[in-house]
Coordinates of C-alpha atoms in Angstrom, one line a residue:
M41 CA -9.8 12.7 -0.4
T42 CA -6.6 13.4 1.5
T43 CA -3.9 11.3 2.9
N44 CA -6.0 11.1 6.1
Y45 CA -8.4 9.0 4.2
R46 CA -5.7 6.4 3.8
L47 CA -4.8 6.2 7.5
D48 CA -8.4 6.5 8.6
T49 CA -9.5 3.6 6.3
I50 CA -6.6 1.4 7.5
R51 CA -7.3 2.2 11.2
Q52 CA -11.0 1.3 10.7
K53 CA -10.3 -1.9 8.8
T54 CA -7.5 -3.2 11.1
R55 CA -9.2 -2.4 14.5
G56 CA -9.3 -5.6 16.6
K57 CA -8.1 -7.8 13.7
K58 CA -5.2 -10.2 13.1
V59 CA -3.2 -8.2 10.6
L60 CA -0.2 -8.7 8.3
D61 CA 1.6 -5.5 7.2
V62 CA 3.7 -6.2 4.1
G63 CA 6.6 -3.9 3.3
C64 CA 6.2 -2.5 6.8
V65 CA 9.8 -1.1 7.2
D66 CA 9.1 1.6 4.6
H67 CA 12.8 1.7 3.5
R68 CA 14.4 2.6 6.9
S69 CA 13.8 1.5 10.5
S70 CA 14.3 5.2 11.5
N71 CA 10.8 5.8 10.0
E72 CA 9.5 4.3 13.3
Q73 CA 10.0 7.8 14.9
G74 CA 7.4 9.4 12.6
E75 CA 3.8 9.8 13.7
A76 CA 2.5 8.6 10.4
W77 CA 4.6 5.4 10.1
L78 CA 2.0 3.0 8.9
H79 CA 3.1 0.0 10.9
K80 CA 2.8 1.9 14.1
V81 CA -0.6 3.2 13.1
I82 CA -1.7 -0.4 12.6
R83 CA -0.1 -1.6 15.8
E84 CA -2.3 0.8 17.8
Q85 CA -5.4 -0.8 16.3
A86 CA -4.8 -4.4 15.6
A87 CA -5.4 -7.3 18.0
E88 CA -2.4 -9.1 16.6
L89 CA 0.2 -7.7 14.1
V90 CA 2.9 -9.4 12.1
G91 CA 5.1 -7.5 9.7
L92 CA 6.9 -8.8 6.5
D93 CA 9.8 -7.0 4.8
F94 CA 12.7 -7.7 2.5
E95 CA 15.2 -5.4 4.3
A96 CA 16.9 -7.8 6.6
D97 CA 19.0 -5.4 8.6
E98 CA 16.1 -3.0 9.1
V99 CA 13.9 -5.9 10.2
D100 CA 16.5 -6.9 12.8
K101 CA 16.7 -3.3 14.2
L102 CA 12.9 -3.1 14.6
N103 CA 12.6 -6.5 16.1
A104 CA 15.2 -5.5 18.7
R105 CA 12.8 -2.6 19.6
G106 CA 9.9 -5.1 20.3
Y107 CA 8.2 -5.4 16.9
N108 CA 7.2 -8.8 15.3
I109 CA 8.5 -8.6 11.7
V110 CA 9.6 -11.4 9.5
H111 CA 12.2 -11.1 6.9
G112 CA 11.2 -12.4 3.4
D113 CA 10.1 -11.9 -0.1
A114 CA 6.4 -11.1 -0.2
E115 CA 5.9 -12.7 -3.6
V116 CA 6.8 -16.2 -2.3
K117 CA 7.2 -16.2 1.5
D118 CA 5.0 -18.7 3.4
L119 CA 4.3 -17.5 6.9
G120 CA 2.5 -20.6 7.9
Q121 CA -0.6 -18.7 9.2
C122 CA -3.6 -16.7 7.9
F123 CA -4.8 -13.2 8.7
E124 CA -8.1 -11.3 8.7
V125 CA -6.5 -8.3 7.1
I126 CA -3.4 -7.7 5.0
V127 CA -2.1 -4.2 4.4
A128 CA 0.4 -3.3 1.7
G129 CA 1.1 0.4 1.7
E130 CA 3.0 1.8 -1.4
L131 CA 4.5 -1.6 -2.1
I132 CA 3.0 -3.2 -5.3
E133 CA 4.8 -0.7 -7.6
H134 CA 8.2 -2.0 -6.2
L135 CA 7.5 -5.7 -7.0
E136 CA 8.9 -7.6 -10.0
N137 CA 5.8 -9.9 -10.2
P138 CA 2.7 -8.2 -8.7
G139 CA 0.4 -11.0 -9.7
R140 CA 2.5 -13.6 -7.9
F141 CA 2.5 -11.3 -4.8
L142 CA -1.3 -11.0 -4.8
R143 CA -1.8 -14.7 -5.2
N144 CA 0.6 -15.3 -2.3
M145 CA -1.3 -12.8 -0.2
R146 CA -4.6 -14.6 -0.9
K147 CA -3.1 -17.8 0.5
H148 CA -2.5 -15.8 3.7
L149 CA -6.0 -14.5 4.1
V150 CA -8.8 -16.3 5.9
P151 CA -12.0 -16.8 3.8
G152 CA -13.6 -13.4 3.6
G153 CA -10.4 -11.7 4.7
E154 CA -9.5 -8.4 3.2
I155 CA -6.4 -6.9 1.5
I156 CA -5.8 -3.2 1.5
L157 CA -3.2 -1.7 -0.7
T158 CA -2.1 1.8 -1.8
T159 CA 0.0 2.8 -4.8
P160 CA 0.9 6.0 -6.7
N161 CA -1.5 7.1 -9.5
P162 CA 0.3 7.5 -12.8
F163 CA -2.2 10.1 -14.0
Y164 CA -1.4 12.6 -11.2
P165 CA -1.1 15.9 -13.1
K166 CA 2.4 16.6 -11.8
R167 CA 3.6 13.7 -14.0
L168 CA 2.2 15.5 -17.0
M169 CA 4.0 18.7 -16.0
E170 CA 7.3 16.8 -15.6
I171 CA 6.9 15.4 -19.1
L172 CA 6.0 18.8 -20.6
G173 CA 8.9 20.5 -18.8
G174 CA 11.7 17.9 -19.0
G175 CA 10.6 15.3 -21.5
K176 CA 9.9 12.5 -19.1
A177 CA 8.2 11.7 -15.8
L178 CA 10.4 11.6 -12.7
V179 CA 9.9 8.0 -11.8
N180 CA 11.1 6.7 -8.4
P181 CA 14.2 4.5 -9.3
Q182 CA 12.8 1.7 -7.1
H183 CA 9.5 1.5 -8.9
V184 CA 9.0 -1.0 -11.7
S185 CA 5.3 -0.6 -12.5
W186 CA 2.4 1.8 -12.4
F187 CA -1.3 1.0 -11.9
C188 CA -4.4 3.1 -12.8
P189 CA -7.8 2.3 -11.2
D190 CA -8.8 0.0 -14.1
T191 CA -5.5 -2.0 -14.4
L192 CA -5.3 -2.4 -10.6
K193 CA -8.8 -3.8 -10.5
T194 CA -8.1 -6.1 -13.4
M195 CA -5.0 -7.4 -11.7
M196 CA -6.9 -8.1 -8.5
L197 CA -9.7 -9.9 -10.4
R198 CA -7.2 -12.1 -12.2
T199 CA -5.6 -13.1 -9.0
G200 CA -8.9 -14.2 -7.4
F201 CA -10.1 -11.3 -5.3
V202 CA -13.7 -10.2 -5.2
D203 CA -15.6 -7.1 -4.0
I204 CA -12.9 -4.8 -5.3
E205 CA -13.1 -1.1 -4.6
I206 CA -10.5 1.4 -5.9
T207 CA -10.6 4.8 -4.4
P208 CA -8.4 7.7 -5.6
F209 CA -7.0 9.9 -2.7
N210 CA -4.5 12.7 -2.3
N211 CA -1.2 12.4 -0.6
S212 CA 0.2 15.8 -1.5
Q213 CA 0.5 18.5 1.1
R214 CA 2.5 21.0 -1.0
L215 CA -0.1 21.3 -3.8
R216 CA -3.0 20.1 -1.7
A217 CA -5.6 22.8 -2.6
A218 CA -4.9 22.6 -6.4
V219 CA -5.0 18.8 -6.3
E220 CA -8.2 18.7 -4.3
A221 CA -9.9 21.0 -6.7
M222 CA -8.8 18.9 -9.7
T223 CA -9.8 15.6 -8.2
R224 CA -13.3 16.9 -7.3
F225 CA -13.6 17.4 -11.1
R226 CA -11.8 14.3 -12.2
P227 CA -10.9 11.7 -9.5
W228 CA -8.4 10.0 -11.8
F229 CA -6.1 13.0 -11.2
A230 CA -5.5 12.0 -7.6
T231 CA -2.0 11.4 -6.4
N232 CA -2.6 7.8 -5.1
L233 CA -5.0 4.9 -5.2
L234 CA -6.4 2.8 -2.3
A235 CA -7.7 -0.7 -3.2
C236 CA -9.8 -2.9 -0.9
A237 CA -10.7 -6.4 -1.9
R238 CA -11.8 -9.7 -0.3
N239 CA -10.6 -13.3 -0.5
P240 CA -13.7 -15.4 -1.5
G241 CA -12.3 -18.4 0.4

């Protein structure tokens, strides 16, 4: 599955819903100009949308353009409201305490509400090639953890989520044909993972 799977899934699951988008700035407010900026994609679908991000200056810039984004730490911030859907795109690998984050997100979901998160897959074959060629994987300096399908599911189970589905998908355009061929043979070779799970109430 390609990167369109990520956007298509999030569009479908946020349509007409009250949504929290966590880590919505995606590093820089200038990302707003891109067609694939996730917060804008969700804004086009959701009935109501709130963002949450740690980058205070970027939050201020986006709010000045008409967005509704709260500054805060997603591991502990209490927004004082609950949502039908929470989206966390490429965020969990940046967090010091992913379990605390997931528990906090559960508190912000209505009973039966859904969390959708995406994260890089450590078993993407390019990582192996980096190790073979240079002795180590080229890890994003802002990342502090990696999750495979099994560890991500276990983390979500431990933090109280149910009906957990982990789907590998591909987010590479440059090597798309090769990655697609490999992941048809072994889905665990995909570049990224998409997890959907529910708050039991």
